[in-house]
mmCIF file of C-alpha atoms in Angstrom:
data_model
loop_
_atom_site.group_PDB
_atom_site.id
_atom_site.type_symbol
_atom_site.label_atom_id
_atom_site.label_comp_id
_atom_site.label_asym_id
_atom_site.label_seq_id
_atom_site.Cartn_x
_atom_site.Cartn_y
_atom_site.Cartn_z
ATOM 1 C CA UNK A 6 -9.729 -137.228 -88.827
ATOM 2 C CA UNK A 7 -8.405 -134.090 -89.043
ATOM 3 C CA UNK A 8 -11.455 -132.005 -88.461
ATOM 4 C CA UNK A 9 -12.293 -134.664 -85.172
ATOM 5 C CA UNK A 10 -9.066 -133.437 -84.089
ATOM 6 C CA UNK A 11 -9.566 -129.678 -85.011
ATOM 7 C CA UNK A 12 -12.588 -129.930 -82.772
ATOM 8 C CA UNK A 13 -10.980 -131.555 -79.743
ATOM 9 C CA UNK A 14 -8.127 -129.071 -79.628
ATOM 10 C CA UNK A 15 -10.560 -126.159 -80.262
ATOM 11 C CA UNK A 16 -12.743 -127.702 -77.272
ATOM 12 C CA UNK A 17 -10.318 -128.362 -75.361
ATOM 13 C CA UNK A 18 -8.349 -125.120 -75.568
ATOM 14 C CA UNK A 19 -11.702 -123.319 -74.842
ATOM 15 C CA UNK A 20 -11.933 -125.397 -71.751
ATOM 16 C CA UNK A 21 -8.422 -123.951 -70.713
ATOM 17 C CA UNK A 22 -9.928 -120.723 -71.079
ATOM 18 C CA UNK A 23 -12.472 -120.994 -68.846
ATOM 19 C CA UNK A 24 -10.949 -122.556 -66.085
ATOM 20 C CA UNK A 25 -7.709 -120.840 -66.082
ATOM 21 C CA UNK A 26 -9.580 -117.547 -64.588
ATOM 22 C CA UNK A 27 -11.986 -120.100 -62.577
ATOM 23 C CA UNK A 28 -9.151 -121.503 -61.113
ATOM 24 C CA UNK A 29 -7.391 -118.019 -60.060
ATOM 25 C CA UNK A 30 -10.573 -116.973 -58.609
ATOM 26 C CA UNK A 31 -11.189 -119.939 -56.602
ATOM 27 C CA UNK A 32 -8.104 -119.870 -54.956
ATOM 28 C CA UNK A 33 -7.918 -116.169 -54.347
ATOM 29 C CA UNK A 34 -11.159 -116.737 -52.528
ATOM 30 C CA UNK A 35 -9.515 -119.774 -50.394
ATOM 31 C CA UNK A 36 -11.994 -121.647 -52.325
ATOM 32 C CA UNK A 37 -9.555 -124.456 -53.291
ATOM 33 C CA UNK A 38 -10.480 -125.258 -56.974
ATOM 34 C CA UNK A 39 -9.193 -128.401 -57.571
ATOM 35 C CA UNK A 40 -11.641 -129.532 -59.441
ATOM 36 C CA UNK A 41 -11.090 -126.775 -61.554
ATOM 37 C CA UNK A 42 -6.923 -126.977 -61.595
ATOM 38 C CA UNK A 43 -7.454 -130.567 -62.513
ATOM 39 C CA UNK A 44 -9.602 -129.328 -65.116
ATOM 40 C CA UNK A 45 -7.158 -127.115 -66.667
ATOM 41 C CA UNK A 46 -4.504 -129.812 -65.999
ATOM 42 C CA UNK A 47 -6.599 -131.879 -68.614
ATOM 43 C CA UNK A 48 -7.588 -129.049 -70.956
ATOM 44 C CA UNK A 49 -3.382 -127.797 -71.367
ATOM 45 C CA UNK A 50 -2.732 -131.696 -72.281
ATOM 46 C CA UNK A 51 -5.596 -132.153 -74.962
ATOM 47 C CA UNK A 52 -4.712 -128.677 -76.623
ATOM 48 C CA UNK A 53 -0.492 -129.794 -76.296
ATOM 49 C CA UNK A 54 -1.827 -133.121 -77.667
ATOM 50 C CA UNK A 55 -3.833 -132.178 -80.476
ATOM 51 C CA UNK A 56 -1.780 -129.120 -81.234
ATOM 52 C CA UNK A 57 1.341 -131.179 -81.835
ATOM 53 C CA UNK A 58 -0.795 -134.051 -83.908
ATOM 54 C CA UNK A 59 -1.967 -130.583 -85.907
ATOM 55 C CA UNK A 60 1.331 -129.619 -87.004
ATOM 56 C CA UNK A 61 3.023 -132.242 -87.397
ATOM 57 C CA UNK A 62 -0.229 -133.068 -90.095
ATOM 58 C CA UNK A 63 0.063 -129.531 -91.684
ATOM 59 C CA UNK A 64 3.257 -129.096 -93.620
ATOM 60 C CA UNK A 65 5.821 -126.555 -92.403
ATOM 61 C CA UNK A 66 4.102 -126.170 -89.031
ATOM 62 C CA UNK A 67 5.942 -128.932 -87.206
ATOM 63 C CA UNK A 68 7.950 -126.136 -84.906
ATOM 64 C CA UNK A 69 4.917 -125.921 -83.082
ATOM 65 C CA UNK A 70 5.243 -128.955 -81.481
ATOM 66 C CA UNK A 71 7.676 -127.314 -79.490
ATOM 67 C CA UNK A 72 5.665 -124.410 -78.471
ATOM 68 C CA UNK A 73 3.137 -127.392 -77.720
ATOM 69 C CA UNK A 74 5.992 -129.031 -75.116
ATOM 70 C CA UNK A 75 6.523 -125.559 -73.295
ATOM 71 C CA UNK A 76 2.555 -124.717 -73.025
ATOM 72 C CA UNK A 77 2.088 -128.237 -70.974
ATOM 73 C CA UNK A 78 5.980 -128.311 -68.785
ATOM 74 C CA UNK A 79 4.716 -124.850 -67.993
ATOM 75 C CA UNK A 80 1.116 -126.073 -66.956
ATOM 76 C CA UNK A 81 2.375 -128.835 -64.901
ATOM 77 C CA UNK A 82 5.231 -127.381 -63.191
ATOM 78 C CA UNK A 83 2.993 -124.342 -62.461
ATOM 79 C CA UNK A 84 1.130 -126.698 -60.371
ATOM 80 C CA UNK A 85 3.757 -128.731 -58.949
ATOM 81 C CA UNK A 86 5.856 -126.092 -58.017
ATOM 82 C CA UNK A 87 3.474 -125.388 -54.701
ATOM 83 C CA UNK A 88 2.471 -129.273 -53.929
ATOM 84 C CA UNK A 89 6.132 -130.322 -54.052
ATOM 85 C CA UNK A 90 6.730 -127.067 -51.905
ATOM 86 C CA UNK A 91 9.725 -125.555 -53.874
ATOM 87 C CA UNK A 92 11.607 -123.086 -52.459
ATOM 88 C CA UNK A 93 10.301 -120.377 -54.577
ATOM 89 C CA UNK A 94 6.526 -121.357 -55.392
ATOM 90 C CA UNK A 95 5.910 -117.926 -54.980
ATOM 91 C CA UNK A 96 7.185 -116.356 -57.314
ATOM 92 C CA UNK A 97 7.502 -119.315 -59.765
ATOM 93 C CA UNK A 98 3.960 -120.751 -59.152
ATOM 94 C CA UNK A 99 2.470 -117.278 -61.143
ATOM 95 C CA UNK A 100 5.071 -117.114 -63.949
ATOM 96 C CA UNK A 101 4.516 -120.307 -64.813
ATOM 97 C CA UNK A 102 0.880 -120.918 -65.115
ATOM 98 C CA UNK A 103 0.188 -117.226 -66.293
ATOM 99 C CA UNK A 104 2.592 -118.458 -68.853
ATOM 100 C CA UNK A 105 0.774 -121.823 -69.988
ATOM 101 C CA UNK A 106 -2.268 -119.555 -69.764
ATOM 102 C CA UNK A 107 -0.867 -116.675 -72.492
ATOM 103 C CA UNK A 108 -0.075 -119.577 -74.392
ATOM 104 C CA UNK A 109 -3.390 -120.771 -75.161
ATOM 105 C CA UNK A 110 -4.522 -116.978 -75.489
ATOM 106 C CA UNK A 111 -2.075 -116.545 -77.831
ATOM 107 C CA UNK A 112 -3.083 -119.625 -79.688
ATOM 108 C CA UNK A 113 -6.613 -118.272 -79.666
ATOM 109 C CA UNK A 114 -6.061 -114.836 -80.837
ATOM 110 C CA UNK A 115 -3.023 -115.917 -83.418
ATOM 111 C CA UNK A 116 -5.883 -118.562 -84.781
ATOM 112 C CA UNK A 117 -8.833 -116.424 -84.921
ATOM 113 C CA UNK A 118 -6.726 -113.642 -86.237
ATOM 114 C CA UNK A 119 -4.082 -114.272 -88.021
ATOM 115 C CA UNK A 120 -2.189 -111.017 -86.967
ATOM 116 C CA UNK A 121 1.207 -111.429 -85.806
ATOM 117 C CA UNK A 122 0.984 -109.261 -83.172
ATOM 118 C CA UNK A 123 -1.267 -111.668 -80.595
ATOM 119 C CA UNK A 124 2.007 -113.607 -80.278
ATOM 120 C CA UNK A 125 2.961 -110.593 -78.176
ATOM 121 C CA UNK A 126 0.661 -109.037 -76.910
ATOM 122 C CA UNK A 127 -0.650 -111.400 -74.310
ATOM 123 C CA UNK A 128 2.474 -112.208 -72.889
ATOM 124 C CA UNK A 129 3.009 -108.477 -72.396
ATOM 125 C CA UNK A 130 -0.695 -107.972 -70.441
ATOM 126 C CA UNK A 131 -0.226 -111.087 -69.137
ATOM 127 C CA UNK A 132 2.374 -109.562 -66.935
ATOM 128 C CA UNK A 133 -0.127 -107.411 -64.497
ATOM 129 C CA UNK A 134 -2.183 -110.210 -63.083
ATOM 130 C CA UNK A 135 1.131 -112.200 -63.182
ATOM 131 C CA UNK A 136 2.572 -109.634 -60.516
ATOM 132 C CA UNK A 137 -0.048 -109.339 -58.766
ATOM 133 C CA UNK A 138 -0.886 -113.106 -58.094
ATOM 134 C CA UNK A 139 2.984 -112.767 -57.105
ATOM 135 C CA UNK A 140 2.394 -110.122 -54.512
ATOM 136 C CA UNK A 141 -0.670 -111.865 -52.957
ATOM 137 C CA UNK A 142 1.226 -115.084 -52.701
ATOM 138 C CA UNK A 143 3.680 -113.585 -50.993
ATOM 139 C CA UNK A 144 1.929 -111.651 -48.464
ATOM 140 C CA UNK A 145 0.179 -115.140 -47.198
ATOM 141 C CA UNK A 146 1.634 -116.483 -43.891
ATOM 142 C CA UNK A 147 4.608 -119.083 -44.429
#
């Protein structure tokens, strides 16, 4: 069971990946993507999902479960917070999907590397494309 699992979340956080960027461009290009945000939508829940069954199974990991919680309440309210038209989607909308997205980066790179210093440095470069998705959103038309 556990490697089943292993796999899923693996799959599934490559998925995120992929359609995290695929998503961005699609609406930067007033392409819509919703097929692709609903993607992501899914991908964010099966790597929460299996993350949380992971290390809860693994002794001494079970504090990830929380980091697990804040990846997918920062993936949903990312795309919530400019359907339910809160007052500042703008500026929330990138912080909190460029957030769920260094998550899974920094899942990836922590994973594959084992260094200590991916669970930094995404969040840090995360911040350019973060300010700039702000500034475009907020040059669009009210």
């Amino acid at each position: 069971m556990p490697d089943a699992l292993l796999a899923l979340h693996v799959l599934a956080g490559t998925a995120g990946l992929v359609l995290g960027p695929g998503w961005l461009l699609a609406r930067w290009r007033h392409r819509g993507g919703a097929g692709m945000a609903a993607g992501y939508q899914v991908a964010v829940a099966g790597v929460a999902l299996s993350g949380a069954a992971l290390a809860v199974a693994v002794p001494g990991l079970a504090w990830l479960c929380a980091v697990a919680v804040l990846t997918q309440g920062l993936a949903v309210a990312g795309a919530l917070a400019r359907r339910r038209g809160w007052r500042t989607w703008r500026t929330l909308q990138p912080h909190l999907l460029g957030g769920s997205y260094a998550a899974l980066l920094t899942g990836a790179l922590v994973a594959g590397t084992g260094s200590p210093v991916w669970w930094v440095v995404p969040a840090v470069v995360a911040q350019v494309p973060i300010a700039v998705a702000k500034r475009r959103l907020h040059a669009l038309p009210a």
